[in-house]
mmCIF file of C-alpha atoms in Angstrom:
data_model
loop_
_atom_site.group_PDB
_atom_site.id
_atom_site.type_symbol
_atom_site.label_atom_id
_atom_site.label_comp_id
_atom_site.label_asym_id
_atom_site.label_seq_id
_atom_site.Cartn_x
_atom_site.Cartn_y
_atom_site.Cartn_z
ATOM 1 C CA MET A 1 81.101 -106.866 23.111
ATOM 2 C CA LYS A 2 84.289 -104.700 24.278
ATOM 3 C CA GLU A 3 83.960 -101.665 26.767
ATOM 4 C CA GLU A 4 84.769 -99.089 24.267
ATOM 5 C CA GLU A 5 81.583 -100.517 21.984
ATOM 6 C CA ARG A 6 79.203 -101.258 24.701
ATOM 7 C CA GLY A 7 76.845 -98.178 25.133
ATOM 8 C CA LEU A 8 78.737 -95.914 22.253
ATOM 9 C CA SER A 9 75.296 -94.383 21.937
ATOM 10 C CA ALA A 10 74.770 -93.996 25.327
ATOM 11 C CA ALA A 11 77.722 -92.191 26.154
ATOM 12 C CA GLY A 12 77.061 -88.977 23.796
ATOM 13 C CA GLN A 13 73.593 -88.569 25.226
ATOM 14 C CA ARG A 14 72.705 -85.102 26.945
ATOM 15 C CA ARG A 15 70.483 -86.855 29.952
ATOM 16 C CA LYS A 16 70.046 -84.476 32.641
ATOM 17 C CA PRO A 17 68.326 -86.276 35.341
ATOM 18 C CA VAL A 18 67.856 -83.396 37.989
ATOM 19 C CA ALA A 19 66.428 -80.942 34.839
ATOM 20 C CA GLY A 20 64.287 -83.951 33.955
ATOM 21 C CA CYS A 21 62.989 -84.329 37.463
ATOM 22 C CA GLY A 22 62.085 -80.479 37.381
ATOM 23 C CA ALA A 23 60.578 -81.026 33.996
ATOM 24 C CA ARG A 24 57.859 -83.258 35.094
ATOM 25 C CA GLY A 25 56.839 -81.616 38.010
ATOM 26 C CA GLY A 26 56.879 -78.281 35.955
ATOM 27 C CA GLY A 27 54.605 -80.104 33.427
ATOM 28 C CA CYS A 28 52.385 -81.484 36.389
ATOM 29 C CA PHE A 29 52.000 -77.863 37.707
ATOM 30 C CA LEU A 30 51.128 -76.708 34.090
ATOM 31 C CA ARG A 31 48.325 -79.309 33.766
ATOM 32 C CA ILE A 32 46.857 -78.975 37.014
ATOM 33 C CA ALA A 33 46.971 -74.747 36.442
ATOM 34 C CA GLY A 34 45.390 -75.448 33.347
ATOM 35 C CA LEU A 35 42.725 -77.381 34.428
ATOM 36 C CA PHE A 36 41.551 -74.876 36.929
ATOM 37 C CA LEU A 37 41.853 -72.344 34.063
ATOM 38 C CA VAL A 38 39.702 -74.036 32.130
ATOM 39 C CA LEU A 39 36.715 -74.331 35.094
ATOM 40 C CA GLY A 40 37.384 -70.997 35.556
ATOM 41 C CA GLY A 41 36.555 -69.920 32.196
ATOM 42 C CA SER A 42 33.646 -72.404 31.705
ATOM 43 C CA GLY A 43 32.512 -70.644 34.937
ATOM 44 C CA HIS A 44 32.566 -67.184 33.461
ATOM 45 C CA LEU A 45 30.740 -68.339 30.223
ATOM 46 C CA ARG A 46 27.764 -70.109 32.308
ATOM 47 C CA PHE A 47 27.546 -67.817 35.605
ATOM 48 C CA PRO A 48 28.477 -64.158 34.519
ATOM 49 C CA SER A 49 26.384 -62.746 37.503
ATOM 50 C CA LEU A 50 28.487 -64.549 39.688
ATOM 51 C CA TYR A 51 31.376 -62.272 38.683
ATOM 52 C CA ASP A 52 29.626 -58.875 38.636
ATOM 53 C CA ALA A 53 30.527 -58.573 34.931
ATOM 54 C CA SER A 54 28.725 -57.680 31.715
ATOM 55 C CA ALA A 55 27.974 -60.313 29.387
ATOM 56 C CA TRP A 56 30.383 -59.406 26.990
ATOM 57 C CA ARG A 57 33.223 -59.087 29.281
ATOM 58 C CA ALA A 58 32.393 -62.318 30.965
ATOM 59 C CA LEU A 59 32.403 -63.928 27.548
ATOM 60 C CA LEU A 60 35.920 -62.631 26.507
ATOM 61 C CA THR A 61 37.266 -63.500 29.817
ATOM 62 C CA GLY A 62 35.985 -66.980 29.658
ATOM 63 C CA ILE A 63 37.313 -67.458 26.434
ATOM 64 C CA ALA A 64 40.522 -66.399 27.442
ATOM 65 C CA MET A 65 40.971 -68.453 30.507
ATOM 66 C CA ILE A 66 39.947 -71.731 28.493
ATOM 67 C CA ALA A 67 42.443 -70.927 25.558
ATOM 68 C CA ALA A 68 45.040 -70.161 28.445
ATOM 69 C CA GLY A 69 44.085 -73.630 30.199
ATOM 70 C CA ALA A 70 44.259 -75.113 26.996
ATOM 71 C CA VAL A 71 47.837 -73.918 26.080
ATOM 72 C CA ALA A 72 49.062 -74.558 29.491
ATOM 73 C CA VAL A 73 47.880 -78.418 29.764
ATOM 74 C CA ALA A 74 49.639 -79.386 26.146
ATOM 75 C CA LEU A 75 52.617 -77.491 27.245
ATOM 76 C CA GLY A 76 52.665 -79.212 30.639
ATOM 77 C CA ALA A 77 52.161 -82.890 28.714
ATOM 78 C CA ARG A 78 55.038 -82.136 26.557
ATOM 79 C CA LEU A 79 57.223 -80.599 29.201
ATOM 80 C CA SER A 80 56.634 -83.989 31.400
ATOM 81 C CA ARG A 81 57.005 -86.439 28.376
ATOM 82 C CA HIS A 82 60.529 -84.245 27.648
ATOM 83 C CA GLY A 83 61.337 -84.575 31.406
ATOM 84 C CA ARG A 84 60.652 -88.490 31.322
ATOM 85 C CA ARG A 85 63.325 -89.174 28.918
ATOM 86 C CA HIS A 86 66.057 -87.327 30.918
ATOM 87 C CA THR A 87 64.995 -89.788 33.443
ATOM 88 C CA ALA A 88 64.830 -92.729 31.475
ATOM 89 C CA ARG A 89 66.747 -95.614 32.690
ATOM 90 C CA ILE A 90 69.351 -97.278 30.731
ATOM 91 C CA ILE A 91 71.017 -100.928 30.594
ATOM 92 C CA GLU A 92 74.793 -100.925 30.300
ATOM 93 C CA ARG A 93 75.407 -104.523 29.754
ATOM 94 C CA PRO A 94 72.157 -106.040 28.423
ATOM 95 C CA GLU A 95 74.319 -109.432 28.047
ATOM 96 C CA GLU A 96 74.033 -109.730 31.846
ATOM 97 C CA LEU A 97 69.843 -109.771 32.026
ATOM 98 C CA ALA A 98 68.962 -112.968 33.750
ATOM 99 C CA ASP A 99 67.019 -115.566 31.427
ATOM 100 C CA ASN A 100 63.110 -115.302 31.428
ATOM 101 C CA SER A 101 63.396 -112.132 33.428
ATOM 102 C CA PHE A 102 62.460 -109.780 30.744
ATOM 103 C CA VAL A 103 60.155 -108.579 27.525
ATOM 104 C CA LEU A 104 62.443 -107.952 24.720
ATOM 105 C CA PHE A 105 60.450 -105.218 22.430
ATOM 106 C CA LEU A 106 61.636 -104.920 19.156
ATOM 107 C CA ARG A 107 60.443 -102.472 16.566
ATOM 108 C CA PRO A 108 61.367 -100.511 13.399
ATOM 109 C CA PHE A 109 63.110 -97.179 14.368
ATOM 110 C CA GLU A 110 60.825 -95.442 12.109
ATOM 111 C CA GLU A 111 57.888 -96.173 14.373
ATOM 112 C CA ASP A 112 59.663 -94.347 17.210
ATOM 113 C CA ARG A 113 57.760 -90.824 16.166
ATOM 114 C CA LYS A 114 54.280 -92.623 16.679
ATOM 115 C CA LEU A 115 55.338 -94.000 19.644
ATOM 116 C CA TYR A 116 56.330 -91.234 21.399
ATOM 117 C CA GLU A 117 52.872 -89.452 20.367
ATOM 118 C CA VAL A 118 50.724 -88.514 23.387
ATOM 119 C CA LYS A 119 48.126 -91.272 23.678
ATOM 120 C CA ALA A 120 44.805 -89.095 23.481
ATOM 121 C CA ALA A 121 41.109 -89.931 22.549
ATOM 122 C CA ASN A 122 40.591 -90.237 19.042
ATOM 123 C CA THR A 123 38.000 -87.839 18.921
ATOM 124 C CA ARG A 124 37.695 -83.807 17.774
ATOM 125 C CA SER A 125 35.448 -83.344 20.978
ATOM 126 C CA LEU A 126 37.581 -81.297 23.561
ATOM 127 C CA ARG A 127 35.825 -82.541 26.143
ATOM 128 C CA ALA A 128 36.774 -86.543 25.271
ATOM 129 C CA ARG A 129 40.408 -85.244 25.161
ATOM 130 C CA TYR A 130 40.469 -83.709 28.224
ATOM 131 C CA SER A 131 39.008 -86.850 30.246
ATOM 132 C CA ALA A 132 41.791 -89.109 28.609
ATOM 133 C CA PRO A 133 45.370 -89.549 29.385
ATOM 134 C CA ILE A 134 47.323 -86.366 28.227
ATOM 135 C CA SER A 135 50.670 -87.270 28.730
ATOM 136 C CA ARG A 136 51.472 -90.816 28.340
ATOM 137 C CA THR A 137 52.669 -91.970 25.144
ATOM 138 C CA TYR A 138 51.783 -95.084 23.361
ATOM 139 C CA GLU A 139 55.047 -96.806 24.246
ATOM 140 C CA GLU A 140 54.632 -96.269 27.739
ATOM 141 C CA GLU A 141 50.739 -97.436 27.640
ATOM 142 C CA ILE A 142 52.258 -100.527 25.938
ATOM 143 C CA VAL A 143 54.955 -100.991 28.508
ATOM 144 C CA TRP A 144 52.537 -100.582 31.209
ATOM 145 C CA SER A 145 50.535 -103.327 29.875
ATOM 146 C CA LEU A 146 53.132 -105.549 29.356
ATOM 147 C CA ARG A 147 55.315 -104.807 32.596
ATOM 148 C CA ARG A 148 52.325 -105.837 34.788
ATOM 149 C CA ARG A 149 52.083 -109.104 33.143
ATOM 150 C CA PHE A 150 54.969 -110.432 32.046
ATOM 151 C CA GLY A 151 57.754 -108.279 33.755
ATOM 152 C CA ARG A 152 60.113 -105.832 33.107
ATOM 153 C CA VAL A 153 60.284 -104.719 29.514
ATOM 154 C CA VAL A 154 63.560 -103.828 27.606
ATOM 155 C CA ALA A 155 64.354 -102.433 23.689
ATOM 156 C CA VAL A 156 67.121 -101.429 21.853
ATOM 157 C CA GLY A 157 68.072 -97.419 21.539
ATOM 158 C CA ARG A 158 68.245 -95.962 18.242
ATOM 159 C CA PRO A 159 71.742 -95.549 17.535
ATOM 160 C CA GLY A 160 72.454 -91.497 17.847
ATOM 161 C CA GLU A 161 69.740 -90.572 19.564
ATOM 162 C CA ARG A 162 70.285 -87.554 22.131
ATOM 163 C CA LEU A 163 67.727 -88.801 24.669
ATOM 164 C CA PRO A 164 66.164 -92.331 24.905
ATOM 165 C CA LEU A 165 62.333 -92.198 24.597
ATOM 166 C CA PRO A 166 60.077 -92.717 27.852
ATOM 167 C CA GLY A 167 58.672 -96.409 28.253
ATOM 168 C CA ALA A 168 61.191 -99.692 27.720
ATOM 169 C CA HIS A 169 64.226 -99.440 29.368
ATOM 170 C CA ARG A 170 66.748 -98.987 26.456
ATOM 171 C CA PHE A 171 70.355 -100.420 25.660
ATOM 172 C CA TYR A 172 72.457 -99.423 22.733
ATOM 173 C CA LEU A 173 74.410 -101.772 20.482
ATOM 174 C CA PRO A 174 77.076 -101.077 17.795
ATOM 175 C CA LEU A 175 76.076 -100.679 14.418
ATOM 176 C CA ASP A 176 78.145 -103.245 12.764
ATOM 177 C CA ASP A 177 77.669 -105.694 15.393
ATOM 178 C CA TRP A 178 73.991 -105.699 16.729
ATOM 179 C CA GLN A 179 72.646 -108.916 15.410
ATOM 180 C CA PRO A 180 74.436 -111.781 17.571
ATOM 181 C CA VAL A 181 73.484 -109.389 20.666
ATOM 182 C CA VAL A 182 69.847 -109.148 19.701
ATOM 183 C CA SER A 183 69.414 -112.953 18.771
ATOM 184 C CA ASP A 184 70.852 -114.022 22.262
ATOM 185 C CA LEU A 185 68.319 -111.668 23.647
ATOM 186 C CA ILE A 186 65.679 -113.112 21.668
ATOM 187 C CA GLY A 187 66.456 -116.863 23.000
ATOM 188 C CA ARG A 188 66.484 -115.623 26.744
ATOM 189 C CA ALA A 189 63.488 -113.429 26.453
ATOM 190 C CA ARG A 190 60.507 -114.754 28.618
ATOM 191 C CA LEU A 191 58.533 -112.866 25.718
ATOM 192 C CA VAL A 192 59.478 -111.333 22.402
ATOM 193 C CA VAL A 193 57.233 -108.484 21.359
ATOM 194 C CA LEU A 194 57.812 -107.078 17.693
ATOM 195 C CA VAL A 195 56.140 -104.244 15.729
ATOM 196 C CA ALA A 196 55.349 -105.347 12.096
ATOM 197 C CA GLY A 197 57.276 -103.041 9.822
ATOM 198 C CA THR A 198 59.004 -104.045 6.472
ATOM 199 C CA GLY A 199 62.750 -102.780 7.267
ATOM 200 C CA PRO A 200 65.307 -105.213 7.026
ATOM 201 C CA GLY A 201 66.374 -105.417 10.304
ATOM 202 C CA THR A 202 62.868 -105.692 11.668
ATOM 203 C CA LEU A 203 62.184 -108.716 9.002
ATOM 204 C CA TRP A 204 65.100 -110.057 10.365
ATOM 205 C CA GLU A 205 64.240 -110.361 13.981
ATOM 206 C CA LEU A 206 61.355 -111.842 12.899
ATOM 207 C CA THR A 207 62.782 -114.585 11.198
ATOM 208 C CA GLU A 208 65.316 -115.030 14.223
ATOM 209 C CA ALA A 209 62.258 -115.119 16.650
ATOM 210 C CA VAL A 210 60.411 -117.783 14.846
ATOM 211 C CA ARG A 211 63.666 -119.920 14.326
ATOM 212 C CA LEU A 212 64.621 -119.619 17.983
ATOM 213 C CA LEU A 213 61.160 -119.291 19.827
ATOM 214 C CA PRO A 214 57.994 -121.306 20.630
ATOM 215 C CA PRO A 215 55.076 -119.980 19.029
ATOM 216 C CA GLY A 216 53.658 -118.727 22.371
ATOM 217 C CA GLN A 217 56.474 -116.600 23.287
ATOM 218 C CA LEU A 218 56.016 -114.172 20.413
ATOM 219 C CA LEU A 219 53.762 -111.348 19.947
ATOM 220 C CA LEU A 220 53.214 -108.958 16.594
ATOM 221 C CA LEU A 221 51.807 -105.581 17.173
ATOM 222 C CA VAL A 222 49.910 -103.756 14.025
ATOM 223 C CA PHE A 223 50.214 -99.789 14.306
ATOM 224 C CA GLY A 224 49.962 -99.401 10.332
ATOM 225 C CA ASP A 225 46.813 -99.257 7.921
ATOM 226 C CA GLU A 226 46.009 -101.843 5.867
ATOM 227 C CA ALA A 227 48.450 -100.690 3.102
ATOM 228 C CA ALA A 228 51.271 -101.019 5.235
ATOM 229 C CA TYR A 229 50.235 -104.206 6.517
ATOM 230 C CA ARG A 230 49.860 -105.918 3.105
ATOM 231 C CA ARG A 231 53.515 -104.556 2.291
ATOM 232 C CA PHE A 232 54.554 -106.481 5.444
ATOM 233 C CA GLN A 233 52.612 -109.624 4.010
ATOM 234 C CA GLU A 234 54.292 -109.335 0.945
ATOM 235 C CA CYS A 235 57.854 -109.292 2.471
ATOM 236 C CA VAL A 236 57.367 -112.042 4.897
ATOM 237 C CA PRO A 237 57.918 -114.838 2.036
ATOM 238 C CA GLU A 238 60.735 -113.583 0.156
ATOM 239 C CA VAL A 239 62.731 -113.025 3.375
ATOM 240 C CA PHE A 240 61.729 -116.242 5.151
ATOM 241 C CA ALA A 241 62.833 -117.768 1.407
ATOM 242 C CA ASP A 242 66.164 -115.999 1.900
ATOM 243 C CA ARG A 243 66.746 -116.880 5.493
ATOM 244 C CA ALA A 244 66.180 -120.536 4.717
ATOM 245 C CA GLU A 245 68.825 -120.328 1.767
ATOM 246 C CA GLU A 246 71.412 -118.737 4.071
ATOM 247 C CA LEU A 247 70.424 -121.677 6.915
ATOM 248 C CA ARG A 248 71.206 -124.498 4.654
ATOM 249 C CA ARG A 249 74.346 -123.040 3.503
ATOM 250 C CA GLU A 250 75.311 -123.003 7.276
ATOM 251 C CA GLY A 251 74.107 -126.372 8.156
ATOM 252 C CA GLY A 252 71.008 -125.133 10.061
ATOM 253 C CA GLU A 253 67.281 -126.012 9.707
ATOM 254 C CA PRO A 254 64.994 -123.531 7.599
ATOM 255 C CA VAL A 255 62.349 -121.942 8.940
ATOM 256 C CA PRO A 256 58.809 -121.907 7.107
ATOM 257 C CA ALA A 257 57.358 -118.599 6.687
ATOM 258 C CA PRO A 258 53.947 -118.158 8.813
ATOM 259 C CA ALA A 259 50.999 -117.731 6.287
ATOM 260 C CA PHE A 260 49.679 -113.951 7.919
ATOM 261 C CA PRO A 261 45.989 -113.402 7.556
ATOM 262 C CA ASP A 262 44.395 -110.567 5.823
ATOM 263 C CA TYR A 263 43.659 -107.250 7.769
ATOM 264 C CA PRO A 264 40.560 -107.624 9.541
ATOM 265 C CA PRO A 265 38.001 -104.654 8.492
ATOM 266 C CA LEU A 266 36.386 -102.706 11.451
ATOM 267 C CA CYS A 267 32.955 -104.009 12.497
ATOM 268 C CA ASP A 268 31.510 -100.398 11.500
ATOM 269 C CA PRO A 269 33.767 -98.970 8.379
ATOM 270 C CA ALA A 270 31.475 -96.065 8.170
ATOM 271 C CA THR A 271 32.685 -94.677 11.618
ATOM 272 C CA GLY A 272 34.068 -91.127 11.281
ATOM 273 C CA ILE A 273 36.856 -91.360 13.739
ATOM 274 C CA THR A 274 40.122 -91.955 12.555
ATOM 275 C CA GLN A 275 41.796 -94.988 14.701
ATOM 276 C CA ARG A 276 45.334 -94.067 15.880
ATOM 277 C CA GLY A 277 47.862 -96.103 17.409
ATOM 278 C CA LEU A 278 47.828 -99.807 17.848
ATOM 279 C CA ARG A 279 45.531 -101.598 15.441
ATOM 280 C CA GLY A 280 45.400 -105.092 16.699
ATOM 281 C CA ILE A 281 47.661 -108.179 17.679
ATOM 282 C CA ILE A 282 48.904 -111.147 16.260
ATOM 283 C CA HIS A 283 49.692 -114.223 18.169
ATOM 284 C CA PHE A 284 50.520 -117.975 16.897
ATOM 285 C CA GLY A 285 48.941 -121.249 17.419
ATOM 286 C CA PRO A 286 51.237 -124.424 18.344
ATOM 287 C CA ASP A 287 51.777 -125.031 14.524
ATOM 288 C CA TRP A 288 52.873 -120.985 13.740
ATOM 289 C CA THR A 289 49.630 -120.542 12.472
ATOM 290 C CA PRO A 290 48.770 -116.789 13.012
ATOM 291 C CA ALA A 291 45.677 -115.067 13.907
ATOM 292 C CA PHE A 292 45.134 -111.361 13.891
ATOM 293 C CA VAL A 293 42.928 -110.047 16.844
ATOM 294 C CA ARG A 294 41.630 -106.527 15.697
ATOM 295 C CA TYR A 295 41.357 -103.703 18.238
ATOM 296 C CA ASP A 296 38.144 -102.549 17.271
ATOM 297 C CA PHE A 297 36.052 -99.762 19.335
ATOM 298 C CA THR A 298 33.297 -99.946 16.795
ATOM 299 C CA ALA A 299 32.559 -103.664 17.788
ATOM 300 C CA VAL A 300 31.490 -102.495 21.284
ATOM 301 C CA ARG A 301 29.046 -100.416 22.679
ATOM 302 C CA ALA A 302 29.451 -97.803 25.750
ATOM 303 C CA LEU A 303 28.462 -94.214 26.413
ATOM 304 C CA THR A 304 31.522 -92.459 25.538
ATOM 305 C CA LEU A 305 34.480 -93.169 23.357
ATOM 306 C CA THR A 306 37.056 -93.752 25.886
ATOM 307 C CA GLY A 307 34.430 -95.977 27.207
ATOM 308 C CA LYS A 308 34.269 -98.079 24.094
ATOM 309 C CA LEU A 309 38.358 -97.893 23.904
ATOM 310 C CA LEU A 310 38.615 -99.747 27.423
ATOM 311 C CA LYS A 311 35.946 -101.941 26.837
ATOM 312 C CA ALA A 312 37.743 -102.989 23.526
ATOM 313 C CA LYS A 313 41.001 -103.607 25.052
ATOM 314 C CA ARG A 314 39.224 -105.485 28.209
ATOM 315 C CA THR A 315 37.395 -107.787 25.895
ATOM 316 C CA GLN A 316 39.713 -108.075 22.649
ATOM 317 C CA LEU A 317 43.291 -107.418 23.617
ATOM 318 C CA ASP A 318 43.564 -108.539 27.372
ATOM 319 C CA PRO A 319 42.259 -112.223 26.310
ATOM 320 C CA VAL A 320 45.047 -112.545 24.179
ATOM 321 C CA LEU A 321 47.522 -111.062 27.022
ATOM 322 C CA ARG A 322 46.209 -113.815 29.599
ATOM 323 C CA ARG A 323 46.107 -116.754 27.158
ATOM 324 C CA THR A 324 50.220 -115.867 26.233
ATOM 325 C CA GLU A 325 50.932 -115.534 29.936
ATOM 326 C CA GLN A 326 49.426 -118.917 30.672
ATOM 327 C CA GLY A 327 51.607 -120.263 28.145
ATOM 328 C CA LEU A 328 54.972 -118.949 29.259
ATOM 329 C CA PRO A 329 57.643 -120.156 31.632
ATOM 330 C CA GLU A 330 57.896 -118.756 34.846
ATOM 331 C CA ALA A 331 59.216 -115.609 35.459
ATOM 332 C CA VAL A 332 62.900 -115.282 36.838
ATOM 333 C CA PRO A 333 63.315 -112.353 39.109
ATOM 334 C CA PRO A 334 65.154 -109.526 37.533
ATOM 335 C CA ARG A 335 68.877 -108.598 38.441
ATOM 336 C CA ARG A 336 69.955 -105.124 37.880
ATOM 337 C CA ALA A 337 71.956 -106.100 35.098
ATOM 338 C CA GLY A 338 74.007 -103.091 35.107
ATOM 339 C CA VAL A 339 70.895 -100.649 35.205
ATOM 340 C CA ARG A 340 72.154 -97.226 36.832
ATOM 341 C CA TRP A 341 70.405 -93.689 36.841
ATOM 342 C CA PRO A 342 72.438 -91.010 34.967
ATOM 343 C CA VAL A 343 73.474 -89.456 38.279
ATOM 344 C CA GLN A 344 75.034 -92.442 39.413
ATOM 345 C CA ARG A 345 77.391 -92.651 36.251
ATOM 346 C CA ARG A 346 78.221 -89.492 36.680
ATOM 347 C CA ARG A 347 79.568 -89.878 40.246
ATOM 348 C CA ASP A 348 81.253 -92.850 39.245
ATOM 349 C CA ARG A 349 83.290 -90.811 36.679
ATOM 350 C CA ARG A 350 83.692 -88.388 39.528
ATOM 351 C CA GLY A 351 85.386 -91.208 41.574
ATOM 352 C CA VAL A 352 82.651 -91.007 44.040
ATOM 353 C CA GLY A 353 80.776 -94.022 45.458
ATOM 354 C CA ARG A 354 83.700 -96.213 44.273
ATOM 355 C CA PRO A 355 85.163 -98.889 46.655
ATOM 356 C CA ARG A 356 88.608 -97.704 47.981
#
């Protein structure tokens, strides 16, 4: 890849790491201040006599403080998320990543909007939402789970984005020559995690992963509902047939399409809670037989919804990740592979820090 093509999208980004650090600090301050406002407002409502105020005055003051605290917490979470986009790390030379030292996270770019949403409790209860993480995004939650087990997580950045999303370390590829680089990274990754989708790029990445990897080095994440998953199911055989014909013309060996199972229903379909975020994980047996493990919080018992979500993750998803980890090649300590903080690249352009 030519030097001017590499990082073409990253060059046009407007990241300001100092401002990002300030935004993250300001967001943390707003969330803490908002929490104290909510607690103070609750005190006015429950114990108005402590503040030497009439019942109506204490009621109005308490409601105003709780509302202001909720707004401060929401703004703080949003500000922290935006700050993390400015301080996100970029990989300038993905070809220099060491073999078996990284997890390749592939997803349809259309899913970025969902992955950037704040991972909060799936409930209308204000108390449950305040007790759940309110700043970490879905992608950050996934990356944290993958990184602590499998190593560094890298992903292709969306072409033309002004700021990278927080989570996986991004690298950028030219629009007309991305497939060879992605194919090379799929073959060298310790683990490939693919978000199921019906886009042509995502389906090509699936065929390439099945062609190049052993079954134990591929995981599929399902974020869509049953209708979206059914569309994915229907697209897979046709795409694999076209890919097999292409490989025959090139003298390669065709790749059979995995027979993906149906979408498992919730244990309690009558639940009034709308499930958001990850719906399940698909892993593969030695003969490429896929198994769909549903992330089903209705199948476990706990006192709170947050407890159910944590218990479901611990009993349903973590065993899949443990079995996958046991079958992977030994991790290689990662090299820095051209990863720099944005401020370092700015100093290089000014001639500061270069060897003389």
